[in-house]
PDB file of C-alpha atoms in Angstrom:
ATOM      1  CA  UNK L   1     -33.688  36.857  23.986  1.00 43.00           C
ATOM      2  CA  UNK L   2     -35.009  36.969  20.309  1.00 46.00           C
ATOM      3  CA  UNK L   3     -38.290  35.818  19.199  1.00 48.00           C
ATOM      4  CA  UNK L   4     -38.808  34.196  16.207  1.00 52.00           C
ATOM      5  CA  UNK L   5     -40.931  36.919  14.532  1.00 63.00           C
ATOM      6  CA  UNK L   6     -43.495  36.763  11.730  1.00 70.00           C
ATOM      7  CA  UNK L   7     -43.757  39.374   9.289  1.00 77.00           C
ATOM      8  CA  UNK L   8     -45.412  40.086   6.027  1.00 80.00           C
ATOM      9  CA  UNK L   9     -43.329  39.935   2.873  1.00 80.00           C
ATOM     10  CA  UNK L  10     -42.579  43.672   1.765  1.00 82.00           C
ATOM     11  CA  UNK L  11     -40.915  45.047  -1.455  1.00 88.00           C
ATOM     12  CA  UNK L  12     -38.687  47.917   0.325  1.00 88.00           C
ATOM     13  CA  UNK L  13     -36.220  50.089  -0.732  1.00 92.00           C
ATOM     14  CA  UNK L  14     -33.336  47.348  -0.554  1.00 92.00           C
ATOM     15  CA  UNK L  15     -35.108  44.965  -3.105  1.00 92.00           C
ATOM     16  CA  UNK L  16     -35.314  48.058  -5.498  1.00 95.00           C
ATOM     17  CA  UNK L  17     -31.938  48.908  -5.496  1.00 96.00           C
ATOM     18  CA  UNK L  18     -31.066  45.307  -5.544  1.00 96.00           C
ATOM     19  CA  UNK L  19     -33.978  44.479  -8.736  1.00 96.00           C
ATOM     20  CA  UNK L  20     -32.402  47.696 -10.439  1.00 97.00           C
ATOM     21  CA  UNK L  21     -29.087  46.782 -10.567  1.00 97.00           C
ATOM     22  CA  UNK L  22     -29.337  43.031 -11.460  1.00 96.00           C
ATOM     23  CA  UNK L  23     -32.160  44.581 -14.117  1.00 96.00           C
ATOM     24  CA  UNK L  24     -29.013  47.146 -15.062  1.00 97.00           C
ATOM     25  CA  UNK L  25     -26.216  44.513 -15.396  1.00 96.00           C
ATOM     26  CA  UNK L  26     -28.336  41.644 -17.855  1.00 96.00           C
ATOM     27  CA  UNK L  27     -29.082  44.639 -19.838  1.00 96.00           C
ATOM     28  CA  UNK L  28     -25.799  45.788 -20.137  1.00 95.00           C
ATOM     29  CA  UNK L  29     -23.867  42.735 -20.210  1.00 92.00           C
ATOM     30  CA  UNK L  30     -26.480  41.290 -22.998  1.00 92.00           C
ATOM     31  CA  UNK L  31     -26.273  43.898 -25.345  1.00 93.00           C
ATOM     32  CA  UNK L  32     -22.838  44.660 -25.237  1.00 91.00           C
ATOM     33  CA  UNK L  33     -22.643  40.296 -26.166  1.00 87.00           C
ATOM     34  CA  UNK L  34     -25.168  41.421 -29.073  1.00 88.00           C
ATOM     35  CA  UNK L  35     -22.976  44.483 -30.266  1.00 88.00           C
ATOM     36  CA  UNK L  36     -19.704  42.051 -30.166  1.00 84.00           C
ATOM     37  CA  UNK L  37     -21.667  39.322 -32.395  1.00 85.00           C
ATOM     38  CA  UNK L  38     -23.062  41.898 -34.844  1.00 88.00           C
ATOM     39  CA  UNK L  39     -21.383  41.674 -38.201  1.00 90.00           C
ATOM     40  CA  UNK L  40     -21.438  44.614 -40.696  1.00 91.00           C
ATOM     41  CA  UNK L  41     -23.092  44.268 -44.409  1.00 92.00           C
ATOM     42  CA  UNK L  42     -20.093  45.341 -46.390  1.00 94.00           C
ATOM     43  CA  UNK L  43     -18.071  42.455 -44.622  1.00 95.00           C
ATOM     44  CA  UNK L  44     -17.987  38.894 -46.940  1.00 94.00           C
ATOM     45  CA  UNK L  45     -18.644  35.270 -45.442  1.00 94.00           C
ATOM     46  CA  UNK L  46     -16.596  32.297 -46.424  1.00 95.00           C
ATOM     47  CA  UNK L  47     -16.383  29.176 -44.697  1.00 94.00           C
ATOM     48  CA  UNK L  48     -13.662  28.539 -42.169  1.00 95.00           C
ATOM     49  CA  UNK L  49     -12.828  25.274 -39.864  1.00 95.00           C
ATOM     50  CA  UNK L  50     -12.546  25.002 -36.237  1.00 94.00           C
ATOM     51  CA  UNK L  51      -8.914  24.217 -35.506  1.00 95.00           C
ATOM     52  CA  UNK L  52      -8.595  24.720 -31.110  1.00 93.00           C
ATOM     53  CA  UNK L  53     -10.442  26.169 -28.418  1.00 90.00           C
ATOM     54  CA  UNK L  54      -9.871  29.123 -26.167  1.00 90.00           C
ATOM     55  CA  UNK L  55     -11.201  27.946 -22.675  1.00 89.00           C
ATOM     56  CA  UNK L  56     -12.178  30.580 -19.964  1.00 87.00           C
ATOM     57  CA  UNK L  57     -13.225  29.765 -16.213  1.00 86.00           C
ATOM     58  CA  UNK L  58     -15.503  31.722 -14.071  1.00 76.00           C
ATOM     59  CA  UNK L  59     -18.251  31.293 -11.111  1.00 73.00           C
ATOM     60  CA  UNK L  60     -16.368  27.640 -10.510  1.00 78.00           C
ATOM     61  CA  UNK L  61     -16.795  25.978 -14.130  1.00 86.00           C
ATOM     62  CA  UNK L  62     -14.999  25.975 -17.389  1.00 90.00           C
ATOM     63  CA  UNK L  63     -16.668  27.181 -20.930  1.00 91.00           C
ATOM     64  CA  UNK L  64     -15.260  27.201 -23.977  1.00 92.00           C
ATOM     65  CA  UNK L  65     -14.397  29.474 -27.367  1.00 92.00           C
ATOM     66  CA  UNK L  66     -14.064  27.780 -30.889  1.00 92.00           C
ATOM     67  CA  UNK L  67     -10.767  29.280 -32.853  1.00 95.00           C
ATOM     68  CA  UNK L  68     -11.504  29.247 -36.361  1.00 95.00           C
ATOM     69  CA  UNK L  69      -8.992  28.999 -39.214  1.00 96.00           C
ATOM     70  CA  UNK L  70      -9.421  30.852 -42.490  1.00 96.00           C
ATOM     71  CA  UNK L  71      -8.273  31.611 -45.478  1.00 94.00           C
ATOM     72  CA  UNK L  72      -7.948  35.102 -47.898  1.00 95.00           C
ATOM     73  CA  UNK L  73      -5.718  35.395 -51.198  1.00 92.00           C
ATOM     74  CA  UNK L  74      -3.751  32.241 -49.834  1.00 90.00           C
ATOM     75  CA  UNK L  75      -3.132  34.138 -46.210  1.00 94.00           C
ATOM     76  CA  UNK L  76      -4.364  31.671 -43.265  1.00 95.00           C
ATOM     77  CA  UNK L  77      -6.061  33.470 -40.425  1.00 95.00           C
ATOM     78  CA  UNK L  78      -7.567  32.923 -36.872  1.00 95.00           C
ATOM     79  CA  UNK L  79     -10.216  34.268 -35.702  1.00 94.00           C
ATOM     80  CA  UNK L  80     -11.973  33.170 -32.217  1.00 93.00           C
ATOM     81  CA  UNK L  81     -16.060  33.183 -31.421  1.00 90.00           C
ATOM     82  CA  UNK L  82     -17.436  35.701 -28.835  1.00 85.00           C
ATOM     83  CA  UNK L  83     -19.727  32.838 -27.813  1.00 84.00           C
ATOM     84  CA  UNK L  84     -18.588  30.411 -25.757  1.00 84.00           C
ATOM     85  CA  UNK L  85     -20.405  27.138 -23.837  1.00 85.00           C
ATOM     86  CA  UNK L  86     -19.358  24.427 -21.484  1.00 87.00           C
ATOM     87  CA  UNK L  87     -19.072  21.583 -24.291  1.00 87.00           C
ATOM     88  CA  UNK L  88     -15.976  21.802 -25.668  1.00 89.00           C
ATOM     89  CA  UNK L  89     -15.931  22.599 -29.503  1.00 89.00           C
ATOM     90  CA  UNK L  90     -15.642  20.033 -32.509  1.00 90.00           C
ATOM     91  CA  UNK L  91     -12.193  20.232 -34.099  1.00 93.00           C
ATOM     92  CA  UNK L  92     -12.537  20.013 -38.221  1.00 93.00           C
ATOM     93  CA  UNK L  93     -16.303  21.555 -37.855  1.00 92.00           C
ATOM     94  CA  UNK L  94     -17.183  23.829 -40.457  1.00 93.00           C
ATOM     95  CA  UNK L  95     -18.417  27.542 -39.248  1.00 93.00           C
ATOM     96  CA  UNK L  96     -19.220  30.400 -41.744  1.00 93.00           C
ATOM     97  CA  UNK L  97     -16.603  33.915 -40.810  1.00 93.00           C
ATOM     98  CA  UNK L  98     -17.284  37.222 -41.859  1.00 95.00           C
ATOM     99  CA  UNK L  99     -14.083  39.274 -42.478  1.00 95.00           C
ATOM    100  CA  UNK L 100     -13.411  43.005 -43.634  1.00 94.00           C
ATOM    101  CA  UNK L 101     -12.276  42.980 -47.102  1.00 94.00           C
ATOM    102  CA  UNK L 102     -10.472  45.484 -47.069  1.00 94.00           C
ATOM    103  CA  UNK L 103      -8.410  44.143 -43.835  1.00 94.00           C
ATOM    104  CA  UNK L 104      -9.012  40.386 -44.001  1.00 94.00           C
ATOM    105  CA  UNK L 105      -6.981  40.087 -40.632  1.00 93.00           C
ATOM    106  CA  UNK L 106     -10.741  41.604 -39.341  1.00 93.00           C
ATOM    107  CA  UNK L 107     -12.946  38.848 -38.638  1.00 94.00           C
ATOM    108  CA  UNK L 108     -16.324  37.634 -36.616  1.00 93.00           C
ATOM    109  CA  UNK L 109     -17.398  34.304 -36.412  1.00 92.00           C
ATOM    110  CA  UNK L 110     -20.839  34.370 -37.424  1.00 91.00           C
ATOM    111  CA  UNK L 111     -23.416  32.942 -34.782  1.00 88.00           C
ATOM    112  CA  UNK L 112     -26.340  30.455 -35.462  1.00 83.00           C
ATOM    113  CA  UNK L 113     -29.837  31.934 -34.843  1.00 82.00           C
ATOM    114  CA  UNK L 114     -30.175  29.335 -31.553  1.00 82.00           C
ATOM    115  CA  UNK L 115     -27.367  31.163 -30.253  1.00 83.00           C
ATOM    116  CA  UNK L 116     -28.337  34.729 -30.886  1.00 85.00           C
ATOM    117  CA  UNK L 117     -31.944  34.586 -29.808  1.00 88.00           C
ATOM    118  CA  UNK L 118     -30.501  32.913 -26.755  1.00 87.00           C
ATOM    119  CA  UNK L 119     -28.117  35.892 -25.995  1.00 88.00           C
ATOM    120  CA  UNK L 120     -31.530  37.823 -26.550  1.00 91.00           C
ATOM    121  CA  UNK L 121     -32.423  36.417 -22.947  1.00 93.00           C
ATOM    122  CA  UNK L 122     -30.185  38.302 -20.896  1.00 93.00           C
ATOM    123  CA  UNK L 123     -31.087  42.201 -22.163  1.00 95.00           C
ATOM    124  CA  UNK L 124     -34.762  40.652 -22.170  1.00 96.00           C
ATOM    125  CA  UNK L 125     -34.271  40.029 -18.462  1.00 96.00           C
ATOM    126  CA  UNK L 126     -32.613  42.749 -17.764  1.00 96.00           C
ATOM    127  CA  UNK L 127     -35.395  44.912 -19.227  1.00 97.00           C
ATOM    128  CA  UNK L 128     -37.959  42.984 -17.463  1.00 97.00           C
ATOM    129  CA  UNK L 129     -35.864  43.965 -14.129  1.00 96.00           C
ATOM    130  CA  UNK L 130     -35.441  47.423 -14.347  1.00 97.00           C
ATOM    131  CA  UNK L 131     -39.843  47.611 -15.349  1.00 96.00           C
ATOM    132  CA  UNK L 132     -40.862  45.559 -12.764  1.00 96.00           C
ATOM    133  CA  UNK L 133     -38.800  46.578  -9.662  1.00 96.00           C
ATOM    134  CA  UNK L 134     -40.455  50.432  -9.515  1.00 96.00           C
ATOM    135  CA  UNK L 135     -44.078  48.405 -10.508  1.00 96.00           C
ATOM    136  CA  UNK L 136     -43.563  46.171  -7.435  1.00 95.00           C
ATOM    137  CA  UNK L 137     -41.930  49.432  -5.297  1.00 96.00           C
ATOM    138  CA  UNK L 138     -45.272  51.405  -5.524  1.00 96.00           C
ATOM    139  CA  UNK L 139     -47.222  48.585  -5.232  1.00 94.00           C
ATOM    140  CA  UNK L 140     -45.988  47.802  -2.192  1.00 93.00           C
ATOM    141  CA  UNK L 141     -46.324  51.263  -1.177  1.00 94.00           C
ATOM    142  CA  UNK L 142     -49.921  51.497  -2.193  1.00 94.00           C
ATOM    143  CA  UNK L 143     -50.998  47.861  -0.147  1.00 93.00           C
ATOM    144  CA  UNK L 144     -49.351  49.313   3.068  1.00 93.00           C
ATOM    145  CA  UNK L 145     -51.427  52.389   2.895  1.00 94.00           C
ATOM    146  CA  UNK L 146     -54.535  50.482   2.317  1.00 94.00           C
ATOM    147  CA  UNK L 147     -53.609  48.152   5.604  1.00 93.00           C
ATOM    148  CA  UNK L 148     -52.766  51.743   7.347  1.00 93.00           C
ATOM    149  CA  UNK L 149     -56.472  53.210   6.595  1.00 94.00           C
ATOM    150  CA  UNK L 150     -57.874  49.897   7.324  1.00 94.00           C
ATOM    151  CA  UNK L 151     -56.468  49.559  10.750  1.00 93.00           C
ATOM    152  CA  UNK L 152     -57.905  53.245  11.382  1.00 93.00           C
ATOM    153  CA  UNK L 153     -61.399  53.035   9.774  1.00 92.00           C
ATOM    154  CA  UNK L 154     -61.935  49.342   9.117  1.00 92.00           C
ATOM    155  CA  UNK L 155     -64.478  47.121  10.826  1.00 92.00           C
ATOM    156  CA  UNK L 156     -62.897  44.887  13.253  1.00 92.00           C
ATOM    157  CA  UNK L 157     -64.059  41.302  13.330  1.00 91.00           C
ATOM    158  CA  UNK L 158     -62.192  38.416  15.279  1.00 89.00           C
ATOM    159  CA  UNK L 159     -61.418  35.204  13.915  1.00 90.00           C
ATOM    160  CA  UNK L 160     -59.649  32.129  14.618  1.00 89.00           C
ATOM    161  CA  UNK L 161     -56.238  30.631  12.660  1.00 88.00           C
ATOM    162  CA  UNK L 162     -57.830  27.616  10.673  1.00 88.00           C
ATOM    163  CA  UNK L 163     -54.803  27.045   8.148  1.00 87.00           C
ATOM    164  CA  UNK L 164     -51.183  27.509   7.004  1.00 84.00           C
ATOM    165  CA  UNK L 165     -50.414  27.331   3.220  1.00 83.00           C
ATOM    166  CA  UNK L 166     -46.699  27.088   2.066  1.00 79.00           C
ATOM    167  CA  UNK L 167     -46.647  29.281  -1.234  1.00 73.00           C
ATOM    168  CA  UNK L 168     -43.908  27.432  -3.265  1.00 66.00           C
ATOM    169  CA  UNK L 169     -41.590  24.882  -3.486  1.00 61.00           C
ATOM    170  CA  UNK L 170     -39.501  25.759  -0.317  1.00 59.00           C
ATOM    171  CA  UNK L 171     -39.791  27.719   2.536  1.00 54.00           C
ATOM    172  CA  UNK L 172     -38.175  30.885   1.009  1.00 59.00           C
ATOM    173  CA  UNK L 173     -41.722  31.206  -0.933  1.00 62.00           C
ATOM    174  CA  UNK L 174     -42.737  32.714   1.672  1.00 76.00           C
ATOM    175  CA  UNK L 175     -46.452  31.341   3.408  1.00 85.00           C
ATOM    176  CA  UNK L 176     -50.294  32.760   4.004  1.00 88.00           C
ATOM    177  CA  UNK L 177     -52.156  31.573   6.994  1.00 87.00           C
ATOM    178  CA  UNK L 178     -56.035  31.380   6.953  1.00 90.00           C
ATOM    179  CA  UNK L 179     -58.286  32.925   9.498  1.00 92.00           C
ATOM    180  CA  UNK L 180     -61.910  32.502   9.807  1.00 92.00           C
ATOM    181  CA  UNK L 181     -64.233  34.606  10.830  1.00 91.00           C
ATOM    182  CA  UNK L 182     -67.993  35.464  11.138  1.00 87.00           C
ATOM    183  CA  UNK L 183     -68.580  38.920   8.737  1.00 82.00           C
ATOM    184  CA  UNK L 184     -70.715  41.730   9.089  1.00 78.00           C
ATOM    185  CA  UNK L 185     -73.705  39.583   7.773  1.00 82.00           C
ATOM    186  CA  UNK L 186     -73.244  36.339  10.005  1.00 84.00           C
ATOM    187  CA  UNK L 187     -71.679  34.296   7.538  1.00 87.00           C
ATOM    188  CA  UNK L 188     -68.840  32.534   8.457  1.00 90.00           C
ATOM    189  CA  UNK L 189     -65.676  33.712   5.781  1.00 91.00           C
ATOM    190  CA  UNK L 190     -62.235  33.207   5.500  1.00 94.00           C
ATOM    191  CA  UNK L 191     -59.579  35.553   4.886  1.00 94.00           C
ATOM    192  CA  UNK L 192     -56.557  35.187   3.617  1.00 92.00           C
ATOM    193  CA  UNK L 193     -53.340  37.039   4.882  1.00 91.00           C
ATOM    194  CA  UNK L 194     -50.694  38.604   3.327  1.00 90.00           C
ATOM    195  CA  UNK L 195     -46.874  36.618   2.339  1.00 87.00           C
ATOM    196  CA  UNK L 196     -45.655  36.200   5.534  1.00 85.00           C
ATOM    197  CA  UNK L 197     -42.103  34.665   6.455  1.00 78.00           C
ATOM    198  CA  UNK L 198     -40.462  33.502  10.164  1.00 68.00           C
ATOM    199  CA  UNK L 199     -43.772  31.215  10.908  1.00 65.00           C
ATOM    200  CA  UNK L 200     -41.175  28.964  12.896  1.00 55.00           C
ATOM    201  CA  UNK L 201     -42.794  29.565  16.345  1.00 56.00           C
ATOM    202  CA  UNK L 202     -46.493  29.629  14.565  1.00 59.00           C
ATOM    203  CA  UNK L 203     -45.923  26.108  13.195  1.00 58.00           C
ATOM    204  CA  UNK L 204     -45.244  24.736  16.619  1.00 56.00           C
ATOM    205  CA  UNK L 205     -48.353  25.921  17.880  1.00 61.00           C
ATOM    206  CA  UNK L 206     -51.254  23.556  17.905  1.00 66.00           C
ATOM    207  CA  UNK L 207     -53.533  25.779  16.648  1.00 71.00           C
ATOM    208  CA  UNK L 208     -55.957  23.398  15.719  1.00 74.00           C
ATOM    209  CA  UNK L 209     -56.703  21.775  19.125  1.00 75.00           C
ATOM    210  CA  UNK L 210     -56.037  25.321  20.831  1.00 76.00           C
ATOM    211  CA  UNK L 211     -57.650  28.179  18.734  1.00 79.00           C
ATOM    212  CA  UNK L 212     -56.133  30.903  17.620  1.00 81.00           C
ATOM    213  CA  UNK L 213     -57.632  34.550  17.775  1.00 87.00           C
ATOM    214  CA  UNK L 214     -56.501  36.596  14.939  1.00 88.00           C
ATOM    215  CA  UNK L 215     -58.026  40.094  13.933  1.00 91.00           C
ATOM    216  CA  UNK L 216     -59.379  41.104  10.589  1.00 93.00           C
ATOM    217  CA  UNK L 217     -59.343  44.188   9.622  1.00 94.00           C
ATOM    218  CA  UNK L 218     -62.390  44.876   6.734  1.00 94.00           C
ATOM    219  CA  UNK L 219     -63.494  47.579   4.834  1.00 93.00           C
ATOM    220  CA  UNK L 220     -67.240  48.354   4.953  1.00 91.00           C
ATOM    221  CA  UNK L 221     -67.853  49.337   1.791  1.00 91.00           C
ATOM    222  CA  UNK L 222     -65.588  46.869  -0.369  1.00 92.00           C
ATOM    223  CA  UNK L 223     -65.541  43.637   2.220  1.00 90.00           C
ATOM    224  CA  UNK L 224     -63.525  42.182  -0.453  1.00 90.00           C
ATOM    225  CA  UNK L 225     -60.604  44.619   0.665  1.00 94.00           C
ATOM    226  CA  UNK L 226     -59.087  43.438   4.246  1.00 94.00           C
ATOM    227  CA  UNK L 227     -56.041  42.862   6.291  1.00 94.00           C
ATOM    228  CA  UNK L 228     -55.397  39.889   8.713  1.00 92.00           C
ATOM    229  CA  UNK L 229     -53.565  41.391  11.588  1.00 90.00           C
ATOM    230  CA  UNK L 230     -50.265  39.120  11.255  1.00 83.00           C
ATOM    231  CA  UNK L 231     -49.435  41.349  14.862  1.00 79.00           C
ATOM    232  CA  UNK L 232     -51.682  38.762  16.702  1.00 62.00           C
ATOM    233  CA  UNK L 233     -49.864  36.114  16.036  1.00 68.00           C
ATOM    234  CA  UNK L 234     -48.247  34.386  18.807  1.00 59.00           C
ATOM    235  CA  UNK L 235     -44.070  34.331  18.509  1.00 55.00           C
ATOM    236  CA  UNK L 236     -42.306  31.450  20.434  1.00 49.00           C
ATOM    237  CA  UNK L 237     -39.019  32.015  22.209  1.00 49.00           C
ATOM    238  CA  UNK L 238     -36.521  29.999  21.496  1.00 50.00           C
ATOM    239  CA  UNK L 239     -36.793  28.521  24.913  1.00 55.00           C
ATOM    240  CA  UNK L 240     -40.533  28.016  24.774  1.00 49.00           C
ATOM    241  CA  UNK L 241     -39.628  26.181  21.264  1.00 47.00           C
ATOM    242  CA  UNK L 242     -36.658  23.963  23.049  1.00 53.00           C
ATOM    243  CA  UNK L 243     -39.279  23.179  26.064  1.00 54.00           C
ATOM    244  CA  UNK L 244     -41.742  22.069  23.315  1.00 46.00           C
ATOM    245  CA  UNK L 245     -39.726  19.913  22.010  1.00 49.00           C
ATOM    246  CA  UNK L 246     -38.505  18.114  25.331  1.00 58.00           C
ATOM    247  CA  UNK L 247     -41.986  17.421  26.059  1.00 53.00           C
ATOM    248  CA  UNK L 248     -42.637  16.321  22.481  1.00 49.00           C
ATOM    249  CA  UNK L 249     -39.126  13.788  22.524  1.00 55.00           C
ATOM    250  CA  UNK L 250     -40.797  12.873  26.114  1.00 59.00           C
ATOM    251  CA  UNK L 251     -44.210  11.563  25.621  1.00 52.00           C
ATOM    252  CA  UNK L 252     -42.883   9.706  22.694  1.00 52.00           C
ATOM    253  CA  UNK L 253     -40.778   7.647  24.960  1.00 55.00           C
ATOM    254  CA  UNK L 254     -42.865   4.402  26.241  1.00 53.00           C
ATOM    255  CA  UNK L 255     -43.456   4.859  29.811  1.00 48.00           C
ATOM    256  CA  UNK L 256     -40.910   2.887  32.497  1.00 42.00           C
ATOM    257  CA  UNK L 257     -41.914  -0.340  34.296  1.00 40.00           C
ATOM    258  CA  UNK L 258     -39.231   0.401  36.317  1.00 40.00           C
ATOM    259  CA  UNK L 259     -40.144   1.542  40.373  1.00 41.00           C
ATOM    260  CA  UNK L 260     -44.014   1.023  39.666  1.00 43.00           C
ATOM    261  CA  UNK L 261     -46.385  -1.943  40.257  1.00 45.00           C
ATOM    262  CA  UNK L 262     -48.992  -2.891  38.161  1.00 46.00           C
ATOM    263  CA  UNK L 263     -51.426  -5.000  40.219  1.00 44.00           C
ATOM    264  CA  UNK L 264     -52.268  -7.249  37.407  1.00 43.00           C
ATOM    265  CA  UNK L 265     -48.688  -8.769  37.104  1.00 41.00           C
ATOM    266  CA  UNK L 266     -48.277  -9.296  40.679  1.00 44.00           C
ATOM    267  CA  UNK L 267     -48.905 -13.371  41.717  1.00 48.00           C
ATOM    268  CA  UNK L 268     -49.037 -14.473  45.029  1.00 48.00           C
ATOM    269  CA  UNK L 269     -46.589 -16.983  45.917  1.00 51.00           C
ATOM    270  CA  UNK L 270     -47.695 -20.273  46.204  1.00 49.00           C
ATOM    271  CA  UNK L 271     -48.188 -21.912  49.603  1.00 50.00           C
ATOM    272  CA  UNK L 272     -45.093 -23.940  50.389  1.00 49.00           C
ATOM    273  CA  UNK L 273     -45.670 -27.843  51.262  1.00 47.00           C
ATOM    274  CA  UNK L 274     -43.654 -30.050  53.648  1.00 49.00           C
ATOM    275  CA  UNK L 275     -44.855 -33.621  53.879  1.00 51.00           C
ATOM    276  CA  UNK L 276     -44.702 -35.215  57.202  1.00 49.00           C
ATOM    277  CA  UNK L 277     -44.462 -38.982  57.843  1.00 52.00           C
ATOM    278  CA  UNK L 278     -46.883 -41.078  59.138  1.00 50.00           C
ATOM    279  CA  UNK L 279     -46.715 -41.788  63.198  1.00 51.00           C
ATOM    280  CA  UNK L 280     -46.952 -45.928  62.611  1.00 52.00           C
ATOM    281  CA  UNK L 281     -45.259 -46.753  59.864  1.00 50.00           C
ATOM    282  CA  UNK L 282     -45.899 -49.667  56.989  1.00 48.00           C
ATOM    283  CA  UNK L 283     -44.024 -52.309  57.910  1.00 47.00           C
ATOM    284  CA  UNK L 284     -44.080 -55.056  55.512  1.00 50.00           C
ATOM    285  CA  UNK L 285     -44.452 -59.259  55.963  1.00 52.00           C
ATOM    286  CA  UNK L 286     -41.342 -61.361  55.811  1.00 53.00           C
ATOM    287  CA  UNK L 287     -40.956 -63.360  53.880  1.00 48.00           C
ATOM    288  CA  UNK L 288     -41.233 -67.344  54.259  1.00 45.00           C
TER     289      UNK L 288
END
């Protein structure tokens, strides 16, 4: 049966790709929105008024275009914005066009600065993406070499699990445990471990009434640079984890009254008591 297994947090070959392409897609997607709102010099801007909406849904919600009406040499004209937003446009609103003059029928809705810088987010993000995802690749490739040589050549000290810290708001944040141990020099230190995830069974444990032996791994030269051995760390089956908590549910329970005496509420019965009637009975005078 599977264990619940804990393992350190690693930046593989599967978040690259995946960090790559979400990096490749808000960079796309953002600066084709930024060529679409572009408008060219030669083009003039009038004033036009926002006479319907075009609404679009997608990813379960509903956002919404403003259609703008204009007007060239008399000839009325449409034109609709390549922005769109959930709230659903003003009708009669003023917004400045930009149309060719030399075919009017060739129009852009000019954006507000507010909504260009904000289109700026997505080929920012995107950019930020593709930089960091081969940054965090060969760092990641660079710590599990270190933890390799340290396993090999490191000194080994043993310590004892003393803590678990959640790293963020939810579990998905991933977690560092704390070991403590005595160093090379007698002092006692703690170290802290890698992000770790699938601490299910570790949690359980009751690690701080029954210790916890975990190895450090430390390098004699830097003692700053380590590695706590997340490979000592006991996993729970899921049937040690369901027999836990039976014998958790069970001493909760308040214990039965039922089958067992308790010497202080037993009484003895009292002594029963028949009277018995005198052998010459009372007999009183008559009377005169």
């Amino acid at each position: 049966m599977t264990n619940f297994k804990t393992k350190r947090q690693q930046f593989g070959i599967g978040a690259l790709l995946l960090m790559l392409i979400v990096g490749a897609v808000f960079t796309g997607v953002g600066f084709f929105i930024l060529k679409s709102t572009k408008i060219d010099p030669s083009w003039v801007s009038i004033p036009g008024t926002v006479v319907a909406s075009s609404s679009s849904v997608g990813s379960g919600s509903t956002t919404y275009a403003a259609v703008v009406s204009y007007q060239v040499n008399g000839q009325t004209y449409k034109v609709t914005s390549s922005s769109s937003s959930s709230s659903y446009p003003t009708i009669g609103e003023n917004r400045n066009i930009a149309y060719n003059p030399v075919h009017p029928d060739q129009s852009k809705v000019v954006q507000t600065a507010g909504t260009v810088w904000f289109i700026y987010i997505f080929p920012v993000i995107g950019i930020i993406c593709l930089i960091s995802a081969p940054y965090l690749f060969i760092k990641a490739r660079k710590r599990n070499s270190a933890i390799s040589n340290l396993m090999q050549s490191g000194q080994k000290m043993q310590g004892v699990l003393v803590d678990i810290q959640a790293q963020g708001a939810n579990s998905n944040s991933g977690y560092k445990i704390i070991v403590s141990a005595t160093n090379a020099s007698g002092t006692v230190q703690n170290y802290v471990s890698d992000f770790i995830t699938g601490i299910g069974g570790l949690a359980m444990a009751d690690f701080r009434n029954t210790p916890i032996p975990i190895d450090v791994y430390i390098d004699p030269t830097n003692p700053q640079n380590y590695y706590v051995d997340i490979a000592d760390i006991p996993n729970l089956s899921p049937d040690r984890i369901a027999s836990l908590l039976k014998t958790a549910l069970q001493n909760r329970q308040p214990n039965s009254l039922v089958g067992t005496q308790n010497p202080a509420l037993t009484q003895t019965p009292a002594p029963s008591f028949t009277p018995t009637p005198p052998s010459n009975p009372i007999v009183p005078p008559p009377f005169n």
